[in-house]
mmCIF file of C-alpha atoms in Angstrom:
data_model
loop_
_atom_site.group_PDB
_atom_site.id
_atom_site.type_symbol
_atom_site.label_atom_id
_atom_site.label_comp_id
_atom_site.label_asym_id
_atom_site.label_seq_id
_atom_site.Cartn_x
_atom_site.Cartn_y
_atom_site.Cartn_z
ATOM 1 C CA MET M 25 16.485 -2.140 0.779
ATOM 2 C CA ASN M 26 14.164 0.867 0.774
ATOM 3 C CA ILE M 27 10.480 1.319 1.580
ATOM 4 C CA GLU M 28 9.428 0.946 -2.064
ATOM 5 C CA MET M 29 11.195 -2.408 -2.394
ATOM 6 C CA ALA M 30 9.849 -3.512 0.997
ATOM 7 C CA TYR M 31 6.278 -2.704 -0.093
ATOM 8 C CA LEU M 32 6.687 -4.552 -3.402
ATOM 9 C CA LEU M 33 8.156 -7.629 -1.698
ATOM 10 C CA GLY M 34 5.270 -7.610 0.791
ATOM 11 C CA MET M 35 2.754 -7.667 -2.067
ATOM 12 C CA ILE M 36 4.621 -10.496 -3.835
ATOM 13 C CA CYS M 37 4.862 -12.560 -0.643
ATOM 14 C CA GLY M 38 1.169 -11.954 0.005
ATOM 15 C CA ASN M 39 -0.346 -12.777 -3.369
ATOM 16 C CA GLY M 40 2.293 -12.813 -6.091
ATOM 17 C CA GLU M 41 3.070 -15.211 -8.930
ATOM 18 C CA ILE M 42 6.313 -15.387 -10.928
ATOM 19 C CA GLN M 43 6.554 -16.702 -14.487
ATOM 20 C CA ARG M 44 9.995 -17.183 -16.003
ATOM 21 C CA THR M 45 10.939 -17.706 -19.633
ATOM 22 C CA VAL M 46 14.418 -18.137 -21.086
ATOM 23 C CA THR M 47 14.879 -14.359 -21.311
ATOM 24 C CA THR M 48 12.187 -12.598 -19.248
ATOM 25 C CA THR M 49 10.343 -12.735 -15.928
ATOM 26 C CA ILE M 50 6.706 -11.738 -15.410
ATOM 27 C CA VAL M 51 5.698 -10.684 -11.888
ATOM 28 C CA SER M 52 1.939 -10.520 -11.257
ATOM 29 C CA ILE M 53 0.178 -9.528 -8.040
ATOM 30 C CA ASP M 54 -3.496 -10.191 -7.411
ATOM 31 C CA ILE M 55 -5.565 -7.772 -5.278
ATOM 32 C CA PRO M 56 -8.827 -9.606 -4.510
ATOM 33 C CA HIS M 57 -11.938 -7.448 -4.190
ATOM 34 C CA LYS M 58 -13.371 -10.001 -1.768
ATOM 35 C CA LYS M 59 -16.540 -8.013 -1.315
ATOM 36 C CA LEU M 60 -17.833 -5.791 -4.080
ATOM 37 C CA GLN M 61 -19.139 -3.111 -1.750
ATOM 38 C CA THR M 62 -17.615 -1.435 1.289
ATOM 39 C CA GLU M 63 -19.470 -0.998 4.561
ATOM 40 C CA GLU M 64 -20.687 2.376 3.175
ATOM 41 C CA ILE M 65 -22.028 0.740 -0.032
ATOM 42 C CA HIS M 66 -19.268 2.033 -2.276
ATOM 43 C CA ASP M 67 -17.948 0.043 -5.210
ATOM 44 C CA VAL M 68 -14.700 -1.683 -4.177
ATOM 45 C CA LYS M 69 -13.516 -1.874 -7.807
ATOM 46 C CA LEU M 70 -13.586 1.928 -7.985
ATOM 47 C CA TYR M 71 -11.720 2.214 -4.671
ATOM 48 C CA VAL M 72 -9.015 -0.217 -5.770
ATOM 49 C CA LYS M 73 -8.762 1.591 -9.114
ATOM 50 C CA ALA M 74 -8.286 4.877 -7.250
ATOM 51 C CA SER M 75 -5.667 3.239 -5.028
ATOM 52 C CA ILE M 76 -3.705 2.057 -8.047
ATOM 53 C CA ALA M 77 -2.390 5.605 -8.514
ATOM 54 C CA ASP M 78 -0.904 5.484 -5.003
ATOM 55 C CA ILE M 79 0.497 1.995 -5.543
ATOM 56 C CA ARG M 80 1.984 3.087 -8.859
ATOM 57 C CA SER M 81 3.693 6.026 -7.186
ATOM 58 C CA ILE M 82 5.413 3.563 -4.842
ATOM 59 C CA ILE M 83 6.276 0.786 -7.285
ATOM 60 C CA GLU M 84 6.952 2.536 -10.611
ATOM 61 C CA PRO M 85 10.189 4.222 -9.479
ATOM 62 C CA LEU M 86 11.464 0.675 -8.937
ATOM 63 C CA VAL M 87 9.892 -1.010 -11.927
ATOM 64 C CA GLY M 88 10.059 1.850 -14.401
ATOM 65 C CA ALA M 89 7.522 2.133 -17.200
ATOM 66 C CA GLY M 90 5.392 -0.842 -18.065
ATOM 67 C CA LEU M 91 3.424 -1.517 -14.899
ATOM 68 C CA ASP M 92 0.097 -2.910 -16.106
ATOM 69 C CA PHE M 93 -3.152 -3.521 -14.300
ATOM 70 C CA ILE M 94 -6.270 -5.402 -15.321
ATOM 71 C CA GLN M 95 -9.543 -5.357 -13.418
ATOM 72 C CA ASN M 96 -12.118 -8.096 -13.518
ATOM 73 C CA LYS M 97 -15.141 -8.750 -11.352
ATOM 74 C CA SER M 98 -13.286 -10.418 -8.488
ATOM 75 C CA SER M 99 -9.815 -8.854 -8.477
ATOM 76 C CA THR M 100 -7.322 -6.342 -9.819
ATOM 77 C CA VAL M 101 -4.063 -7.782 -11.205
ATOM 78 C CA LEU M 102 -0.849 -5.722 -11.301
ATOM 79 C CA SER M 103 1.972 -7.038 -13.474
ATOM 80 C CA PHE M 104 5.296 -6.141 -15.041
ATOM 81 C CA THR M 105 7.817 -7.888 -17.260
ATOM 82 C CA LYS M 106 11.579 -7.425 -17.176
ATOM 83 C CA PRO M 107 14.668 -9.254 -18.492
ATOM 84 C CA ASN M 108 15.986 -12.034 -16.283
ATOM 85 C CA THR M 109 19.263 -10.155 -16.030
ATOM 86 C CA ASP M 110 17.612 -6.995 -14.640
ATOM 87 C CA TYR M 111 18.868 -6.045 -11.166
ATOM 88 C CA LEU M 112 15.331 -5.757 -9.743
ATOM 89 C CA ILE M 113 14.417 -9.254 -10.925
ATOM 90 C CA ARG M 114 17.624 -10.708 -9.504
ATOM 91 C CA GLU M 115 16.912 -9.019 -6.158
ATOM 92 C CA ILE M 116 13.286 -10.244 -6.097
ATOM 93 C CA ASN M 117 14.474 -13.788 -6.856
ATOM 94 C CA ARG M 118 17.035 -13.567 -4.059
ATOM 95 C CA PHE M 119 14.448 -12.422 -1.519
ATOM 96 C CA ILE M 120 11.849 -15.029 -2.494
ATOM 97 C CA GLY M 121 14.295 -17.905 -2.961
ATOM 98 C CA ASN M 122 13.408 -18.303 -6.667
ATOM 99 C CA ALA M 123 9.864 -19.375 -5.741
ATOM 100 C CA VAL M 124 7.109 -19.118 -8.352
ATOM 101 C CA SER M 125 4.116 -18.560 -6.076
ATOM 102 C CA HIS M 126 3.244 -16.891 -2.772
ATOM 103 C CA ASN M 127 2.254 -20.368 -1.614
ATOM 104 C CA ASP M 128 5.927 -21.390 -1.619
ATOM 105 C CA ILE M 129 7.614 -18.225 -0.289
ATOM 106 C CA ASN M 130 9.136 -17.680 3.149
ATOM 107 C CA ILE M 131 10.021 -14.196 4.390
ATOM 108 C CA HIS M 132 13.779 -13.757 3.881
ATOM 109 C CA SER M 133 15.830 -13.308 7.049
ATOM 110 C CA ASP M 134 17.167 -9.976 5.711
ATOM 111 C CA ILE M 135 13.653 -8.492 5.951
ATOM 112 C CA PHE M 136 13.813 -8.872 9.738
ATOM 113 C CA LYS M 137 17.019 -6.784 9.735
ATOM 114 C CA CYS M 138 15.409 -3.865 7.845
ATOM 115 C CA THR M 139 14.487 -0.569 9.478
ATOM 116 C CA LEU M 140 11.165 -0.266 11.306
ATOM 117 C CA ASP M 141 9.708 1.809 8.437
ATOM 118 C CA GLU M 142 10.753 -0.803 5.869
ATOM 119 C CA ARG M 143 9.274 -3.656 7.924
ATOM 120 C CA ARG M 144 6.009 -1.728 8.263
ATOM 121 C CA GLN M 145 5.958 -1.094 4.499
ATOM 122 C CA PHE M 146 6.505 -4.805 3.849
ATOM 123 C CA ILE M 147 3.533 -5.637 6.098
ATOM 124 C CA LYS M 148 1.428 -2.908 4.424
ATOM 125 C CA GLY M 149 2.131 -4.393 0.990
ATOM 126 C CA PHE M 150 1.289 -7.844 2.356
ATOM 127 C CA ALA M 151 -1.948 -6.558 3.943
ATOM 128 C CA ASP M 152 -3.052 -4.706 0.802
ATOM 129 C CA VAL M 153 -3.342 -8.057 -1.010
ATOM 130 C CA THR M 154 -4.296 -10.425 1.846
ATOM 131 C CA GLY M 155 -5.911 -8.225 4.516
ATOM 132 C CA TYR M 156 -9.523 -7.314 5.290
ATOM 133 C CA ILE M 157 -11.441 -5.477 7.961
ATOM 134 C CA ARG M 158 -15.197 -5.733 8.133
ATOM 135 C CA ARG M 159 -17.834 -5.115 10.785
ATOM 136 C CA SER M 160 -18.508 -8.854 10.958
ATOM 137 C CA ASN M 161 -14.873 -9.515 12.019
ATOM 138 C CA TYR M 162 -15.463 -8.440 15.620
ATOM 139 C CA TYR M 163 -14.404 -10.647 18.513
ATOM 140 C CA VAL M 164 -17.222 -12.610 20.108
ATOM 141 C CA GLY M 165 -18.491 -10.831 23.187
ATOM 142 C CA ALA M 166 -18.413 -7.154 22.202
ATOM 143 C CA LYS M 167 -19.236 -5.750 18.774
ATOM 144 C CA TYR M 168 -16.745 -2.890 19.125
ATOM 145 C CA GLN M 169 -13.804 -5.320 19.327
ATOM 146 C CA HIS M 170 -12.905 -5.046 15.631
ATOM 147 C CA ARG M 171 -10.052 -6.978 14.035
ATOM 148 C CA VAL M 172 -7.969 -7.016 10.866
ATOM 149 C CA TYR M 173 -7.755 -10.400 9.139
ATOM 150 C CA LEU M 174 -4.733 -11.463 7.076
ATOM 151 C CA GLU M 175 -5.725 -14.506 5.012
ATOM 152 C CA ILE M 176 -2.924 -16.880 3.966
ATOM 153 C CA PRO M 177 -3.769 -19.974 1.929
ATOM 154 C CA HIS M 178 -1.675 -23.156 2.187
ATOM 155 C CA ASN M 179 1.549 -21.590 3.468
ATOM 156 C CA TRP M 180 2.033 -22.510 7.136
ATOM 157 C CA GLN M 181 5.528 -21.018 7.371
ATOM 158 C CA MET M 182 4.309 -17.694 5.974
ATOM 159 C CA VAL M 183 1.812 -17.473 8.843
ATOM 160 C CA ILE M 184 4.634 -17.819 11.352
ATOM 161 C CA ASP M 185 6.903 -15.469 9.403
ATOM 162 C CA ILE M 186 4.317 -12.668 9.200
ATOM 163 C CA CYS M 187 3.428 -13.098 12.902
ATOM 164 C CA ASN M 188 7.102 -12.759 13.830
ATOM 165 C CA LEU M 189 7.481 -9.739 11.537
ATOM 166 C CA LEU M 190 4.466 -8.123 13.233
ATOM 167 C CA LYS M 191 6.077 -8.920 16.587
ATOM 168 C CA SER M 192 9.280 -7.185 15.440
ATOM 169 C CA THR M 193 7.187 -4.002 14.973
ATOM 170 C CA ASP M 194 5.482 -4.458 18.369
ATOM 171 C CA ILE M 195 2.104 -5.574 16.991
ATOM 172 C CA PRO M 196 0.596 -8.560 18.831
ATOM 173 C CA VAL M 197 -1.485 -11.188 17.057
ATOM 174 C CA GLN M 198 -4.861 -11.649 18.756
ATOM 175 C CA ASN M 199 -5.612 -15.074 17.284
ATOM 176 C CA ILE M 200 -4.758 -17.409 14.411
ATOM 177 C CA ASP M 201 -7.577 -19.402 12.881
ATOM 178 C CA TRP M 202 -5.452 -22.272 11.607
ATOM 179 C CA ALA M 203 -6.542 -24.496 8.753
ATOM 180 C CA HIS M 204 -6.147 -27.440 11.111
ATOM 181 C CA PRO M 205 -8.892 -29.955 11.996
ATOM 182 C CA ASN M 206 -8.555 -29.322 15.760
ATOM 183 C CA ILE M 207 -9.154 -25.589 15.184
ATOM 184 C CA ARG M 208 -11.580 -25.347 12.256
ATOM 185 C CA ASP M 209 -13.608 -28.422 13.195
ATOM 186 C CA GLY M 210 -12.702 -28.871 16.841
ATOM 187 C CA LYS M 211 -15.997 -30.566 17.775
ATOM 188 C CA LEU M 212 -16.057 -32.746 14.618
ATOM 189 C CA THR M 213 -19.343 -31.110 13.642
ATOM 190 C CA LYS M 214 -18.548 -30.901 9.934
ATOM 191 C CA TYR M 215 -16.791 -34.273 9.933
ATOM 192 C CA ASN M 216 -19.939 -35.910 11.308
ATOM 193 C CA GLU M 217 -21.973 -34.110 8.611
ATOM 194 C CA GLY M 218 -19.926 -35.929 5.965
ATOM 195 C CA LYS M 219 -17.577 -33.004 5.270
ATOM 196 C CA PRO M 220 -14.160 -34.398 6.351
ATOM 197 C CA ASN M 221 -12.172 -31.704 4.490
ATOM 198 C CA PHE M 222 -14.140 -28.683 5.707
ATOM 199 C CA TRP M 223 -11.151 -27.462 7.727
ATOM 200 C CA LYS M 224 -8.854 -27.201 4.661
ATOM 201 C CA LYS M 225 -9.243 -23.473 4.133
ATOM 202 C CA GLU M 226 -6.980 -20.443 4.360
ATOM 203 C CA HIS M 227 -5.241 -19.544 7.630
ATOM 204 C CA GLN M 228 -6.492 -16.305 9.213
ATOM 205 C CA VAL M 229 -4.168 -14.112 11.293
ATOM 206 C CA LYS M 230 -6.263 -11.731 13.421
ATOM 207 C CA ILE M 231 -5.040 -8.401 14.833
ATOM 208 C CA TRP M 232 -6.923 -5.801 16.883
ATOM 209 C CA ALA M 233 -7.821 -2.829 14.647
ATOM 210 C CA ASN M 234 -6.134 -0.213 16.856
ATOM 211 C CA GLU M 235 -2.909 -2.242 16.966
ATOM 212 C CA PHE M 236 -2.717 -2.287 13.158
ATOM 213 C CA ILE M 237 -2.899 1.520 12.806
ATOM 214 C CA PRO M 238 0.924 2.019 12.789
ATOM 215 C CA VAL M 239 1.049 -0.106 9.607
ATOM 216 C CA GLY M 240 -2.296 0.626 7.969
ATOM 217 C CA PHE M 241 -3.397 -0.106 4.398
ATOM 218 C CA GLY M 242 -2.452 1.501 1.092
ATOM 219 C CA ILE M 243 -5.848 0.578 -0.411
ATOM 220 C CA ILE M 244 -8.188 3.498 0.294
ATOM 221 C CA HIS M 245 -11.359 1.690 1.361
ATOM 222 C CA LYS M 246 -9.415 -0.660 3.663
ATOM 223 C CA GLN M 247 -7.644 2.258 5.352
ATOM 224 C CA GLN M 248 -10.924 4.147 5.825
ATOM 225 C CA ALA M 249 -12.525 1.076 7.401
ATOM 226 C CA LEU M 250 -9.471 0.500 9.620
ATOM 227 C CA GLU M 251 -9.604 4.051 10.992
ATOM 228 C CA MET M 252 -13.352 3.863 11.596
ATOM 229 C CA TYR M 253 -13.232 0.504 13.366
ATOM 230 C CA SER M 254 -10.159 1.433 15.390
ATOM 231 C CA ASP M 255 -11.997 4.522 16.665
ATOM 232 C CA GLU M 256 -15.035 2.392 17.525
ATOM 233 C CA LEU M 257 -12.854 -0.092 19.399
ATOM 234 C CA LEU M 258 -11.142 2.594 21.454
ATOM 235 C CA ALA M 259 -14.452 4.330 22.226
ATOM 236 C CA GLY M 260 -16.045 1.028 23.217
ATOM 237 C CA TYR M 261 -13.386 0.220 25.779
ATOM 238 C CA ARG M 262 -13.370 3.755 27.193
ATOM 239 C CA GLN M 263 -17.163 3.808 27.533
ATOM 240 C CA ASN M 264 -16.737 0.719 29.682
ATOM 241 C CA ASN M 265 -14.037 2.458 31.770
ATOM 242 C CA LYS M 266 -11.314 0.183 30.418
ATOM 243 C CA ASP M 267 -7.875 1.076 29.110
ATOM 244 C CA PRO M 268 -7.853 -0.338 25.525
ATOM 245 C CA GLU M 269 -4.123 -1.043 25.492
ATOM 246 C CA LYS M 270 -4.382 -3.273 28.561
ATOM 247 C CA TYR M 271 -6.637 -5.549 26.523
ATOM 248 C CA THR M 272 -5.260 -5.265 22.996
ATOM 249 C CA HIS M 273 -1.534 -4.749 23.388
ATOM 250 C CA ARG M 274 -0.547 -8.136 24.723
ATOM 251 C CA TYR M 275 0.796 -11.349 23.261
ATOM 252 C CA TYR M 276 -0.761 -14.731 23.946
ATOM 253 C CA TRP M 277 2.127 -15.629 26.240
ATOM 254 C CA GLU M 278 1.385 -12.524 28.333
ATOM 255 C CA THR M 279 -2.270 -13.376 28.942
ATOM 256 C CA ARG M 280 -3.654 -15.219 31.931
ATOM 257 C CA LYS M 281 -3.068 -18.945 31.602
ATOM 258 C CA ILE M 282 -6.355 -20.735 31.076
ATOM 259 C CA GLN M 283 -6.583 -24.497 30.911
ATOM 260 C CA ASN M 284 -7.832 -25.197 27.404
ATOM 261 C CA LYS M 285 -10.786 -27.504 27.133
ATOM 262 C CA GLU M 286 -9.731 -30.900 25.831
ATOM 263 C CA LYS M 287 -10.908 -31.369 22.254
ATOM 264 C CA PRO M 288 -11.866 -34.742 20.785
ATOM 265 C CA ILE M 289 -9.350 -36.504 18.534
ATOM 266 C CA HIS M 290 -10.030 -35.617 14.885
ATOM 267 C CA PRO M 291 -9.451 -38.404 12.288
ATOM 268 C CA SER M 292 -7.606 -35.916 10.019
ATOM 269 C CA GLU M 293 -4.844 -34.971 12.468
ATOM 270 C CA ASP M 294 -2.326 -36.896 10.333
ATOM 271 C CA ASP M 295 -3.543 -35.496 7.000
ATOM 272 C CA GLU M 296 -0.833 -34.718 4.421
ATOM 273 C CA PHE M 297 -2.122 -31.107 4.239
ATOM 274 C CA ILE M 298 -0.544 -30.561 7.684
ATOM 275 C CA PRO M 299 3.242 -29.934 7.798
ATOM 276 C CA LEU M 300 5.345 -32.886 8.932
ATOM 277 C CA VAL M 301 6.597 -31.152 12.075
ATOM 278 C CA ILE M 302 3.088 -31.107 13.600
ATOM 279 C CA ARG M 303 1.397 -33.868 11.571
ATOM 280 C CA GLY M 304 -0.231 -36.469 13.805
ATOM 281 C CA LYS M 305 -0.213 -34.201 16.858
ATOM 282 C CA HIS M 306 -3.298 -33.110 18.764
ATOM 283 C CA PHE M 307 -3.910 -29.470 19.739
ATOM 284 C CA ASN M 308 -6.435 -27.812 22.023
ATOM 285 C CA SER M 309 -5.749 -24.186 21.054
ATOM 286 C CA TRP M 310 -4.403 -21.999 18.240
ATOM 287 C CA SER M 311 -1.508 -20.848 20.444
ATOM 288 C CA GLU M 312 -0.239 -24.426 20.915
ATOM 289 C CA ILE M 313 0.198 -24.718 17.131
ATOM 290 C CA ALA M 314 1.759 -21.247 16.910
ATOM 291 C CA LYS M 315 4.293 -22.100 19.613
ATOM 292 C CA GLU M 316 5.139 -25.443 18.015
ATOM 293 C CA LEU M 317 5.766 -23.780 14.612
ATOM 294 C CA GLY M 318 7.824 -20.874 15.925
ATOM 295 C CA TYR M 319 5.652 -17.910 17.000
ATOM 296 C CA ALA M 320 6.499 -17.587 20.679
ATOM 297 C CA GLU M 321 8.118 -15.360 23.285
#
């Protein structure tokens, strides 16, 4: 392993697709633009295009010539094709368990044994294709409490894996907005409006902006926003005579125990979208699900 391979694997685990033919393998990685302007009204497509040079400098020594990228309105797609017998392809297949989509990949146990720098590079690659930070992502209560969101569609184990990888680098998760009916529609509001599947969205892993600084983003506009919002968060706490770290650098199991308000039973608690291990169970908080699935002390 090296930091270049760690970064590439992070991008594949975050938003990669693998196509295999009899002789070749095509690896493609989608970088969604999500929002076509940054907070400073700059064109995200131009920022991602500028960032491609940096990404190329990381990946091309591994891939060699032939790294392609295509931009459309909603995303930039990086791709490369190599023979099935190529060492890089065989290593990628080993690390992703021969999966064909990020929706089916778990983080390989060897990643957790990598150096701190390699684990951070893996998370950076992951965040470059799944992560966002916007002014609207602040925590309710104080508008300076900015957070990074990592959005993970339909892969419950990946949520737990990335949380545990963050933990291995000493970065706490502030909250997980699970795609579970007790979390996304805890009061049955949408269900009673005739929208029983409203809760079936992506999972969102939320991290305080200042805590994510040691990892950061490789995409220019995301990194600029991260630095700006981290500074605002730190200044906000200090203006209120509070030590930021006392509030942001703590895991859910280190916070004061609060009795969660009992939520009503949701008719979709046994939906097939929910993994078997927690299907049919009722939860009153995001941390109860996280603990049940494997993100705990």
